[in-house]
PDB file of C-alpha atoms and ligand atoms in Angstrom:
ATOM      1  CA  MET D   1     -51.651  13.913 -15.837  1.00  0.00           C
ATOM      2  CA  THR D   2     -53.453  12.608 -18.877  1.00  0.00           C
ATOM      3  CA  GLY D   3     -57.077  13.405 -19.485  1.00  0.00           C
ATOM      4  CA  ALA D   4     -57.723  10.022 -21.070  1.00  0.00           C
ATOM      5  CA  GLN D   5     -60.706   8.358 -19.483  1.00  0.00           C
ATOM      6  CA  ALA D   6     -60.725   4.644 -18.908  1.00  0.00           C
ATOM      7  CA  LEU D   7     -63.592   2.716 -20.384  1.00  0.00           C
ATOM      8  CA  GLY D   8     -64.192   0.612 -17.329  1.00  0.00           C
ATOM      9  CA  GLY D   9     -62.738  -1.259 -14.407  1.00  0.00           C
ATOM     10  CA  GLY D  10     -62.977   1.700 -12.072  1.00  0.00           C
ATOM     11  CA  VAL D  11     -59.826   3.365 -13.417  1.00  0.00           C
ATOM     12  CA  ALA D  12     -60.404   7.109 -13.389  1.00  0.00           C
ATOM     13  CA  ALA D  13     -57.510   8.535 -15.391  1.00  0.00           C
ATOM     14  CA  ALA D  14     -55.653   5.917 -17.405  1.00  0.00           C
ATOM     15  CA  VAL D  15     -51.940   6.520 -17.824  1.00  0.00           C
ATOM     16  CA  VAL D  16     -51.588   3.324 -19.855  1.00  0.00           C
ATOM     17  CA  ASP D  17     -54.592   2.201 -21.868  1.00  0.00           C
ATOM     18  CA  VAL D  18     -54.409  -0.936 -24.005  1.00  0.00           C
ATOM     19  CA  ARG D  19     -57.453  -2.084 -26.016  1.00  0.00           C
ATOM     20  CA  GLY D  20     -57.792  -5.123 -28.264  1.00  0.00           C
ATOM     21  CA  LEU D  21     -54.053  -5.401 -28.851  1.00  0.00           C
ATOM     22  CA  ALA D  22     -52.980  -7.917 -31.516  1.00  0.00           C
ATOM     23  CA  LYS D  23     -49.491  -8.756 -32.757  1.00  0.00           C
ATOM     24  CA  GLY D  24     -47.999 -11.575 -34.813  1.00  0.00           C
ATOM     25  CA  PHE D  25     -44.472 -12.488 -35.878  1.00  0.00           C
ATOM     26  CA  ARG D  26     -44.292 -14.106 -39.319  1.00  0.00           C
ATOM     27  CA  GLY D  27     -47.020 -16.653 -38.831  1.00  0.00           C
ATOM     28  CA  VAL D  28     -46.798 -16.797 -35.019  1.00  0.00           C
ATOM     29  CA  THR D  29     -49.722 -15.125 -33.275  1.00  0.00           C
ATOM     30  CA  ALA D  30     -48.261 -13.618 -30.107  1.00  0.00           C
ATOM     31  CA  LEU D  31     -51.209 -11.426 -29.097  1.00  0.00           C
ATOM     32  CA  GLU D  32     -54.848 -11.792 -30.076  1.00  0.00           C
ATOM     33  CA  ASP D  33     -56.764  -9.542 -27.724  1.00  0.00           C
ATOM     34  CA  VAL D  34     -55.032  -7.825 -24.832  1.00  0.00           C
ATOM     35  CA  THR D  35     -56.998  -5.165 -22.963  1.00  0.00           C
ATOM     36  CA  PHE D  36     -56.239  -3.416 -19.672  1.00  0.00           C
ATOM     37  CA  SER D  37     -55.734   0.027 -18.307  1.00  0.00           C
ATOM     38  CA  VAL D  38     -53.506   1.404 -15.580  1.00  0.00           C
ATOM     39  CA  ALA D  39     -54.200   4.509 -13.489  1.00  0.00           C
ATOM     40  CA  ALA D  40     -51.654   7.109 -12.414  1.00  0.00           C
ATOM     41  CA  GLY D  41     -49.535   5.895  -9.517  1.00  0.00           C
ATOM     42  CA  GLU D  42     -50.732   2.305  -9.736  1.00  0.00           C
ATOM     43  CA  THR D  43     -48.372  -0.648  -9.651  1.00  0.00           C
ATOM     44  CA  PHE D  44     -49.869  -3.062 -12.148  1.00  0.00           C
ATOM     45  CA  GLY D  45     -48.764  -6.697 -12.414  1.00  0.00           C
ATOM     46  CA  ILE D  46     -48.713  -8.610 -15.704  1.00  0.00           C
ATOM     47  CA  LEU D  47     -48.726 -12.364 -15.224  1.00  0.00           C
ATOM     48  CA  GLY D  48     -49.135 -15.407 -17.411  1.00  0.00           C
ATOM     49  CA  PRO D  49     -47.402 -18.592 -18.548  1.00  0.00           C
ATOM     50  CA  ASN D  50     -44.155 -18.567 -20.562  1.00  0.00           C
ATOM     51  CA  GLY D  51     -44.904 -17.484 -24.105  1.00  0.00           C
ATOM     52  CA  ALA D  52     -48.255 -15.935 -23.154  1.00  0.00           C
ATOM     53  CA  GLY D  53     -47.378 -12.563 -24.683  1.00  0.00           C
ATOM     54  CA  LYS D  54     -46.336 -10.458 -21.663  1.00  0.00           C
ATOM     55  CA  THR D  55     -43.052  -9.168 -23.102  1.00  0.00           C
ATOM     56  CA  THR D  56     -44.677  -8.565 -26.484  1.00  0.00           C
ATOM     57  CA  THR D  57     -47.379  -6.531 -24.720  1.00  0.00           C
ATOM     58  CA  VAL D  58     -44.980  -4.308 -22.794  1.00  0.00           C
ATOM     59  CA  GLU D  59     -42.796  -3.861 -25.878  1.00  0.00           C
ATOM     60  CA  CYS D  60     -45.871  -2.510 -27.678  1.00  0.00           C
ATOM     61  CA  VAL D  61     -46.500  -0.190 -24.702  1.00  0.00           C
ATOM     62  CA  THR D  62     -42.953   1.217 -24.829  1.00  0.00           C
ATOM     63  CA  GLY D  63     -43.115   1.597 -28.594  1.00  0.00           C
ATOM     64  CA  ALA D  64     -40.357  -0.976 -29.227  1.00  0.00           C
ATOM     65  CA  LEU D  65     -42.888  -3.044 -31.235  1.00  0.00           C
ATOM     66  CA  ARG D  66     -45.658  -1.846 -33.507  1.00  0.00           C
ATOM     67  CA  PRO D  67     -49.007  -3.602 -32.931  1.00  0.00           C
ATOM     68  CA  ASP D  68     -50.906  -5.154 -35.858  1.00  0.00           C
ATOM     69  CA  ALA D  69     -54.252  -4.060 -34.416  1.00  0.00           C
ATOM     70  CA  GLY D  70     -55.759  -2.439 -31.360  1.00  0.00           C
ATOM     71  CA  HIS D  71     -55.244   0.823 -29.574  1.00  0.00           C
ATOM     72  CA  ILE D  72     -52.565   1.904 -27.088  1.00  0.00           C
ATOM     73  CA  SER D  73     -52.369   5.200 -25.278  1.00  0.00           C
ATOM     74  CA  VAL D  74     -49.489   5.992 -22.926  1.00  0.00           C
ATOM     75  CA  LEU D  75     -49.809   9.352 -21.155  1.00  0.00           C
ATOM     76  CA  GLY D  76     -52.204  10.287 -23.945  1.00  0.00           C
ATOM     77  CA  VAL D  77     -49.736   9.380 -26.704  1.00  0.00           C
ATOM     78  CA  ASP D  78     -49.814   6.492 -29.205  1.00  0.00           C
ATOM     79  CA  PRO D  79     -46.362   4.875 -28.828  1.00  0.00           C
ATOM     80  CA  ALA D  80     -46.365   3.595 -32.425  1.00  0.00           C
ATOM     81  CA  ALA D  81     -47.078   7.085 -33.769  1.00  0.00           C
ATOM     82  CA  ASP D  82     -44.737   9.069 -31.495  1.00  0.00           C
ATOM     83  CA  ARG D  83     -42.123   6.740 -30.095  1.00  0.00           C
ATOM     84  CA  ALA D  84     -39.793   9.595 -29.136  1.00  0.00           C
ATOM     85  CA  ALA D  85     -42.406  11.229 -26.896  1.00  0.00           C
ATOM     86  CA  VAL D  86     -43.118   7.950 -25.141  1.00  0.00           C
ATOM     87  CA  ARG D  87     -39.433   7.131 -24.754  1.00  0.00           C
ATOM     88  CA  GLU D  88     -38.882  10.391 -22.877  1.00  0.00           C
ATOM     89  CA  ARG D  89     -41.505   9.638 -20.257  1.00  0.00           C
ATOM     90  CA  VAL D  90     -41.490   5.851 -20.003  1.00  0.00           C
ATOM     91  CA  GLY D  91     -38.517   4.100 -18.419  1.00  0.00           C
ATOM     92  CA  TYR D  92     -38.080   0.471 -19.253  1.00  0.00           C
ATOM     93  CA  GLN D  93     -35.980  -2.451 -18.309  1.00  0.00           C
ATOM     94  CA  LEU D  94     -36.623  -5.136 -20.835  1.00  0.00           C
ATOM     95  CA  GLN D  95     -36.245  -8.824 -20.169  1.00  0.00           C
ATOM     96  CA  SER D  96     -33.098  -9.413 -22.201  1.00  0.00           C
ATOM     97  CA  ALA D  97     -31.369  -6.086 -21.537  1.00  0.00           C
ATOM     98  CA  ALA D  98     -27.635  -6.447 -21.997  1.00  0.00           C
ATOM     99  CA  LEU D  99     -24.846  -3.883 -22.067  1.00  0.00           C
ATOM    100  CA  PRO D 100     -21.340  -4.062 -23.528  1.00  0.00           C
ATOM    101  CA  PRO D 101     -19.331  -6.165 -21.035  1.00  0.00           C
ATOM    102  CA  ALA D 102     -16.612  -3.544 -20.473  1.00  0.00           C
ATOM    103  CA  LEU D 103     -19.005  -0.641 -19.844  1.00  0.00           C
ATOM    104  CA  ARG D 104     -18.779   0.503 -16.226  1.00  0.00           C
ATOM    105  CA  VAL D 105     -21.824   1.138 -14.046  1.00  0.00           C
ATOM    106  CA  GLU D 106     -21.449   4.894 -13.846  1.00  0.00           C
ATOM    107  CA  GLU D 107     -20.498   5.173 -17.537  1.00  0.00           C
ATOM    108  CA  ALA D 108     -23.657   3.303 -18.493  1.00  0.00           C
ATOM    109  CA  LEU D 109     -25.809   5.703 -16.481  1.00  0.00           C
ATOM    110  CA  ARG D 110     -24.074   8.801 -17.883  1.00  0.00           C
ATOM    111  CA  LEU D 111     -24.400   7.423 -21.407  1.00  0.00           C
ATOM    112  CA  PHE D 112     -28.135   6.796 -21.046  1.00  0.00           C
ATOM    113  CA  ALA D 113     -28.670  10.092 -19.201  1.00  0.00           C
ATOM    114  CA  ALA D 114     -27.529  11.881 -22.359  1.00  0.00           C
ATOM    115  CA  PHE D 115     -30.643  10.643 -24.195  1.00  0.00           C
ATOM    116  CA  TYR D 116     -33.032  12.540 -21.900  1.00  0.00           C
ATOM    117  CA  PRO D 117     -33.845  16.228 -21.599  1.00  0.00           C
ATOM    118  CA  ALA D 118     -34.087  16.227 -17.786  1.00  0.00           C
ATOM    119  CA  PRO D 119     -32.234  13.161 -16.496  1.00  0.00           C
ATOM    120  CA  ALA D 120     -31.930  12.101 -12.870  1.00  0.00           C
ATOM    121  CA  ASP D 121     -28.759  12.927 -10.951  1.00  0.00           C
ATOM    122  CA  VAL D 122     -26.397   9.995 -11.573  1.00  0.00           C
ATOM    123  CA  THR D 123     -24.668  10.151  -8.174  1.00  0.00           C
ATOM    124  CA  GLU D 124     -27.974  10.228  -6.328  1.00  0.00           C
ATOM    125  CA  LEU D 125     -29.405   7.419  -8.448  1.00  0.00           C
ATOM    126  CA  LEU D 126     -26.325   5.244  -7.780  1.00  0.00           C
ATOM    127  CA  ARG D 127     -26.957   5.740  -4.078  1.00  0.00           C
ATOM    128  CA  THR D 128     -30.685   5.022  -4.397  1.00  0.00           C
ATOM    129  CA  VAL D 129     -30.103   1.659  -6.078  1.00  0.00           C
ATOM    130  CA  GLY D 130     -27.148   0.774  -3.833  1.00  0.00           C
ATOM    131  CA  LEU D 131     -24.502   0.757  -6.545  1.00  0.00           C
ATOM    132  CA  ASP D 132     -22.418   3.705  -5.378  1.00  0.00           C
ATOM    133  CA  LYS D 133     -19.642   1.364  -4.175  1.00  0.00           C
ATOM    134  CA  HIS D 134     -19.627  -0.421  -7.538  1.00  0.00           C
ATOM    135  CA  ARG D 135     -19.747   2.619  -9.819  1.00  0.00           C
ATOM    136  CA  LYS D 136     -16.438   1.666 -11.516  1.00  0.00           C
ATOM    137  CA  ARG D 137     -17.274  -2.008 -11.995  1.00  0.00           C
ATOM    138  CA  PRO D 138     -17.692  -3.252 -15.602  1.00  0.00           C
ATOM    139  CA  PHE D 139     -21.110  -4.683 -16.510  1.00  0.00           C
ATOM    140  CA  ALA D 140     -19.646  -8.183 -17.108  1.00  0.00           C
ATOM    141  CA  LYS D 141     -18.373  -8.331 -13.512  1.00  0.00           C
ATOM    142  CA  LEU D 142     -21.673  -7.497 -11.828  1.00  0.00           C
ATOM    143  CA  SER D 143     -23.625 -10.196  -9.999  1.00  0.00           C
ATOM    144  CA  GLY D 144     -27.196 -10.974 -11.082  1.00  0.00           C
ATOM    145  CA  GLY D 145     -28.625  -8.774  -8.333  1.00  0.00           C
ATOM    146  CA  GLN D 146     -26.262  -5.917  -9.172  1.00  0.00           C
ATOM    147  CA  LYS D 147     -27.242  -6.149 -12.852  1.00  0.00           C
ATOM    148  CA  GLN D 148     -30.886  -5.891 -11.823  1.00  0.00           C
ATOM    149  CA  ARG D 149     -30.104  -2.822  -9.711  1.00  0.00           C
ATOM    150  CA  LEU D 150     -28.393  -1.275 -12.711  1.00  0.00           C
ATOM    151  CA  SER D 151     -31.438  -2.146 -14.845  1.00  0.00           C
ATOM    152  CA  ILE D 152     -33.658  -0.318 -12.368  1.00  0.00           C
ATOM    153  CA  ALA D 153     -31.336   2.684 -12.390  1.00  0.00           C
ATOM    154  CA  LEU D 154     -31.345   2.708 -16.218  1.00  0.00           C
ATOM    155  CA  ALA D 155     -35.141   2.585 -16.197  1.00  0.00           C
ATOM    156  CA  LEU D 156     -35.188   5.598 -13.857  1.00  0.00           C
ATOM    157  CA  ILE D 157     -32.440   7.675 -15.468  1.00  0.00           C
ATOM    158  CA  GLY D 158     -34.822   9.801 -17.547  1.00  0.00           C
ATOM    159  CA  ASN D 159     -37.035  10.757 -14.571  1.00  0.00           C
ATOM    160  CA  PRO D 160     -39.957   8.850 -16.108  1.00  0.00           C
ATOM    161  CA  ASP D 161     -43.665   9.038 -15.218  1.00  0.00           C
ATOM    162  CA  VAL D 162     -44.114   5.355 -16.036  1.00  0.00           C
ATOM    163  CA  VAL D 163     -41.662   2.462 -15.677  1.00  0.00           C
ATOM    164  CA  VAL D 164     -41.864  -1.030 -17.130  1.00  0.00           C
ATOM    165  CA  PHE D 165     -40.024  -3.853 -15.359  1.00  0.00           C
ATOM    166  CA  ASP D 166     -39.968  -7.214 -17.163  1.00  0.00           C
ATOM    167  CA  GLU D 167     -38.968 -10.133 -14.891  1.00  0.00           C
ATOM    168  CA  LEU D 168     -36.787  -8.031 -12.680  1.00  0.00           C
ATOM    169  CA  THR D 169     -36.726 -10.533  -9.832  1.00  0.00           C
ATOM    170  CA  THR D 170     -36.246 -13.687 -11.924  1.00  0.00           C
ATOM    171  CA  GLY D 171     -33.059 -15.584 -11.105  1.00  0.00           C
ATOM    172  CA  LEU D 172     -32.260 -13.709  -7.912  1.00  0.00           C
ATOM    173  CA  ASP D 173     -31.710 -15.300  -4.520  1.00  0.00           C
ATOM    174  CA  PRO D 174     -34.321 -14.531  -1.810  1.00  0.00           C
ATOM    175  CA  GLN D 175     -32.255 -11.657  -0.436  1.00  0.00           C
ATOM    176  CA  GLY D 176     -31.731 -10.180  -3.897  1.00  0.00           C
ATOM    177  CA  ARG D 177     -35.453 -10.440  -4.586  1.00  0.00           C
ATOM    178  CA  ARG D 178     -36.284  -8.753  -1.308  1.00  0.00           C
ATOM    179  CA  ASP D 179     -33.846  -5.913  -2.055  1.00  0.00           C
ATOM    180  CA  VAL D 180     -35.189  -5.431  -5.579  1.00  0.00           C
ATOM    181  CA  ARG D 181     -38.737  -5.506  -4.202  1.00  0.00           C
ATOM    182  CA  GLN D 182     -37.834  -2.780  -1.729  1.00  0.00           C
ATOM    183  CA  LEU D 183     -36.432  -0.739  -4.593  1.00  0.00           C
ATOM    184  CA  ILE D 184     -39.634  -1.170  -6.603  1.00  0.00           C
ATOM    185  CA  GLN D 185     -41.551  -0.135  -3.491  1.00  0.00           C
ATOM    186  CA  ARG D 186     -39.456   3.030  -3.374  1.00  0.00           C
ATOM    187  CA  VAL D 187     -40.231   3.737  -7.041  1.00  0.00           C
ATOM    188  CA  LYS D 188     -43.917   3.170  -6.300  1.00  0.00           C
ATOM    189  CA  ASP D 189     -43.774   5.469  -3.246  1.00  0.00           C
ATOM    190  CA  GLY D 190     -42.329   8.167  -5.517  1.00  0.00           C
ATOM    191  CA  GLY D 191     -45.677   8.190  -7.352  1.00  0.00           C
ATOM    192  CA  ILE D 192     -44.355   6.606 -10.554  1.00  0.00           C
ATOM    193  CA  THR D 193     -46.766   4.303 -12.380  1.00  0.00           C
ATOM    194  CA  VAL D 194     -45.218   0.817 -12.569  1.00  0.00           C
ATOM    195  CA  LEU D 195     -45.914  -2.050 -14.988  1.00  0.00           C
ATOM    196  CA  LEU D 196     -44.425  -5.164 -13.445  1.00  0.00           C
ATOM    197  CA  VAL D 197     -44.137  -8.356 -15.494  1.00  0.00           C
ATOM    198  CA  THR D 198     -43.454 -11.176 -13.079  1.00  0.00           C
ATOM    199  CA  HIS D 199     -43.891 -14.891 -12.470  1.00  0.00           C
ATOM    200  CA  TYR D 200     -43.881 -14.429  -8.694  1.00  0.00           C
ATOM    201  CA  LEU D 201     -47.183 -14.140  -6.876  1.00  0.00           C
ATOM    202  CA  ASP D 202     -45.446 -12.794  -3.797  1.00  0.00           C
ATOM    203  CA  ASP D 203     -44.192  -9.842  -5.883  1.00  0.00           C
ATOM    204  CA  VAL D 204     -47.828  -9.239  -6.791  1.00  0.00           C
ATOM    205  CA  GLU D 205     -49.029  -9.635  -3.220  1.00  0.00           C
ATOM    206  CA  ARG D 206     -46.478  -7.177  -1.875  1.00  0.00           C
ATOM    207  CA  LEU D 207     -46.372  -4.613  -4.654  1.00  0.00           C
ATOM    208  CA  CYS D 208     -49.305  -4.662  -7.048  1.00  0.00           C
ATOM    209  CA  ASP D 209     -52.553  -2.724  -6.714  1.00  0.00           C
ATOM    210  CA  ARG D 210     -54.054  -4.646  -9.636  1.00  0.00           C
ATOM    211  CA  LEU D 211     -52.937  -7.237 -12.147  1.00  0.00           C
ATOM    212  CA  ALA D 212     -53.737  -8.717 -15.524  1.00  0.00           C
ATOM    213  CA  ILE D 213     -53.361 -12.365 -16.451  1.00  0.00           C
ATOM    214  CA  ILE D 214     -52.435 -12.884 -20.085  1.00  0.00           C
ATOM    215  CA  ASP D 215     -52.780 -16.383 -21.483  1.00  0.00           C
ATOM    216  CA  ALA D 216     -52.165 -17.371 -25.108  1.00  0.00           C
ATOM    217  CA  GLY D 217     -52.255 -13.751 -26.223  1.00  0.00           C
ATOM    218  CA  ARG D 218     -55.499 -12.824 -24.478  1.00  0.00           C
ATOM    219  CA  THR D 219     -56.267 -11.067 -21.205  1.00  0.00           C
ATOM    220  CA  ARG D 220     -58.064 -13.574 -19.057  1.00  0.00           C
ATOM    221  CA  PHE D 221     -58.348 -11.502 -15.885  1.00  0.00           C
ATOM    222  CA  VAL D 222     -57.956  -7.882 -14.796  1.00  0.00           C
ATOM    223  CA  GLY D 223     -58.503  -6.892 -11.184  1.00  0.00           C
ATOM    224  CA  THR D 224     -57.098  -6.640  -7.682  1.00  0.00           C
ATOM    225  CA  PRO D 225     -55.300  -9.563  -6.010  1.00  0.00           C
ATOM    226  CA  GLN D 226     -58.355  -9.879  -3.745  1.00  0.00           C
ATOM    227  CA  GLU D 227     -60.622 -10.126  -6.789  1.00  0.00           C
ATOM    228  CA  LEU D 228     -58.412 -12.890  -8.202  1.00  0.00           C
ATOM    229  CA  LEU D 229     -58.782 -14.789  -4.936  1.00  0.00           C
ATOM    230  CA  SER D 230     -62.568 -14.463  -5.173  1.00  0.00           C
ATOM    231  CA  ALA D 231     -62.710 -15.199  -8.923  1.00  0.00           C
ATOM    232  CA  SER D 232     -60.774 -18.436  -8.571  1.00  0.00           C
ATOM    233  CA  GLY D 233     -63.801 -19.759  -6.723  1.00  0.00           C
ATOM    234  CA  GLY D 234     -61.995 -21.320  -3.800  1.00  0.00           C
ATOM    235  CA  ASN D 235     -64.223 -23.594  -1.727  1.00  0.00           C
ATOM    236  CA  ASP D 236     -64.977 -21.089   0.957  1.00  0.00           C
ATOM    237  CA  GLY D 237     -63.995 -18.020  -0.996  1.00  0.00           C
ATOM    238  CA  GLY D 238     -60.495 -17.395   0.286  1.00  0.00           C
ATOM    239  CA  ALA D 239     -58.730 -20.253   2.056  1.00  0.00           C
ATOM    240  CA  GLY D 240     -55.977 -20.609  -0.552  1.00  0.00           C
ATOM    241  CA  SER D 241     -52.984 -18.466  -1.412  1.00  0.00           C
ATOM    242  CA  LEU D 242     -52.818 -16.026  -4.303  1.00  0.00           C
ATOM    243  CA  GLU D 243     -50.615 -18.563  -6.105  1.00  0.00           C
ATOM    244  CA  ASP D 244     -53.322 -21.236  -5.694  1.00  0.00           C
ATOM    245  CA  ALA D 245     -55.870 -18.758  -7.033  1.00  0.00           C
ATOM    246  CA  TYR D 246     -53.660 -17.900 -10.006  1.00  0.00           C
ATOM    247  CA  LEU D 247     -53.040 -21.559 -10.842  1.00  0.00           C
ATOM    248  CA  ALA D 248     -56.713 -22.423 -10.523  1.00  0.00           C
ATOM    249  CA  PHE D 249     -57.505 -19.549 -12.853  1.00  0.00           C
ATOM    250  CA  ILE D 250     -54.873 -20.471 -15.440  1.00  0.00           C
ATOM    251  CA  GLU D 251     -55.823 -24.147 -15.408  1.00  0.00           C
ATOM    252  CA  GLN D 252     -59.530 -23.633 -16.007  1.00  0.00           C
ATOM    253  CA  PRO D 253     -60.504 -23.868 -19.696  1.00  0.00           C
ATOM    254  CA  ALA D 254     -60.372 -20.562 -21.610  1.00  0.00           C
ATOM    255  CA  GLY D 255     -63.666 -18.754 -21.982  1.00  0.00           C
ATOM    256  CA  GLU D 256     -65.023 -19.630 -18.553  1.00  0.00           C
TER     257      GLU D 256
HETATM  258  N1  ATP Z   1     -39.378 -11.671 -32.373  1.00  0.00           N
HETATM  259  C1  ATP Z   1     -40.162 -12.746 -32.368  1.00  0.00           C
HETATM  260  N2  ATP Z   1     -40.272 -13.540 -33.453  1.00  0.00           N
HETATM  261  C2  ATP Z   1     -41.077 -14.623 -33.464  1.00  0.00           C
HETATM  262  N3  ATP Z   1     -41.856 -14.985 -32.422  1.00  0.00           N
HETATM  263  C3  ATP Z   1     -41.804 -14.233 -31.312  1.00  0.00           C
HETATM  264  C4  ATP Z   1     -40.957 -13.077 -31.214  1.00  0.00           C
HETATM  265  N4  ATP Z   1     -41.126 -12.529 -29.987  1.00  0.00           N
HETATM  266  C5  ATP Z   1     -42.024 -13.303 -29.345  1.00  0.00           C
HETATM  267  N5  ATP Z   1     -42.427 -14.333 -30.144  1.00  0.00           N
HETATM  268  C6  ATP Z   1     -43.433 -15.360 -29.795  1.00  0.00           C
HETATM  269  O1  ATP Z   1     -44.577 -14.697 -29.285  1.00  0.00           O
HETATM  270  C7  ATP Z   1     -45.120 -15.407 -28.179  1.00  0.00           C
HETATM  271  C8  ATP Z   1     -45.166 -14.501 -26.972  1.00  0.00           C
HETATM  272  O2  ATP Z   1     -43.843 -14.229 -26.547  1.00  0.00           O
HETATM  273  P1  ATP Z   1     -43.505 -13.299 -25.301  1.00  0.00           P
HETATM  274  O3  ATP Z   1     -42.023 -13.133 -25.272  1.00  0.00           O
HETATM  275  O4  ATP Z   1     -44.320 -12.070 -25.385  1.00  0.00           O
HETATM  276  O5  ATP Z   1     -43.999 -14.185 -24.084  1.00  0.00           O
HETATM  277  P2  ATP Z   1     -43.868 -13.942 -22.512  1.00  0.00           P
HETATM  278  O6  ATP Z   1     -45.233 -14.000 -21.967  1.00  0.00           O
HETATM  279  O7  ATP Z   1     -43.068 -12.723 -22.259  1.00  0.00           O
HETATM  280  O8  ATP Z   1     -43.067 -15.242 -22.035  1.00  0.00           O
HETATM  281  P3  ATP Z   1     -41.980 -15.459 -20.864  1.00  0.00           P
HETATM  282  O9  ATP Z   1     -42.742 -15.637 -19.594  1.00  0.00           O
HETATM  283  O10 ATP Z   1     -41.308 -16.740 -21.263  1.00  0.00           O
HETATM  284  O11 ATP Z   1     -41.053 -14.297 -20.873  1.00  0.00           O
HETATM  285  C9  ATP Z   1     -44.256 -16.643 -28.009  1.00  0.00           C
HETATM  286  O12 ATP Z   1     -44.874 -17.702 -28.696  1.00  0.00           O
HETATM  287  C10 ATP Z   1     -42.952 -16.253 -28.670  1.00  0.00           C
HETATM  288  O13 ATP Z   1     -42.287 -17.394 -29.154  1.00  0.00           O
HETATM  289 MG1   MG Z   2     -41.275 -12.363 -21.364  1.00  0.00          MG
END
């Protein structure tokens, strides 16, 4: 466990700490000021409109992108300074993950396992994510839900302390989403800290201890789902759904 102390928000020992994060891409400002921190074992949702900066944020957390300004600590390490250390302990499934079409499920896991000093057992992991029957199937022939299961397995292959899932349930049918949610629940029950980028408020309701809303490159809200319900200022303080609360929050002018 890291000894890093959070600066606020009631988080005792921050496993992921992001302060004042800024990042631009050749003239496009993607992030202006993103700040949140995640405690050990928490499942933390990251929400916000398309283009808000969610993927850019988690790519800075995994070390895939280097921030222009701000401070990030992951398990006490700065991902930009020591990407290798972070890569060993942070599993990630990024939004546009794609594998060579002919690569088979089990081959993919064995290939990625080779990058880690103490990888998970491939056979056991295949069983955990429900792909044991499809271990010989090439990536190109997997259904959307099976690809997502493989993504989860790839995120877990290094026995990480933290995992990042970016839009894992997007594009799945209700059954696929339920199955993937159950898998995330299992990851969460294993004590792994989870960063979950999602557009689905029911994912948040079922899985997340706290969430951040990022809008136009800035964190607009950090708190529990219950706090979002209260903050949205519903008429009687709670008649609406979490989705209503989220929409009310997003649609109010920035700065309020
Ligand atoms: N490599 C890049 N080059 C140029 N602009 C980029 C790049 N990556 C992201 N952007 C821009 O940065 C902004 C934030 O993008 P990002 O992918 O982080 O959004 P997001 O919140 O993940 O959106 P979505 O919900 O659609 O996945 C967008 O305006 C996007 O066009
Ligand atoms: Mg994204």
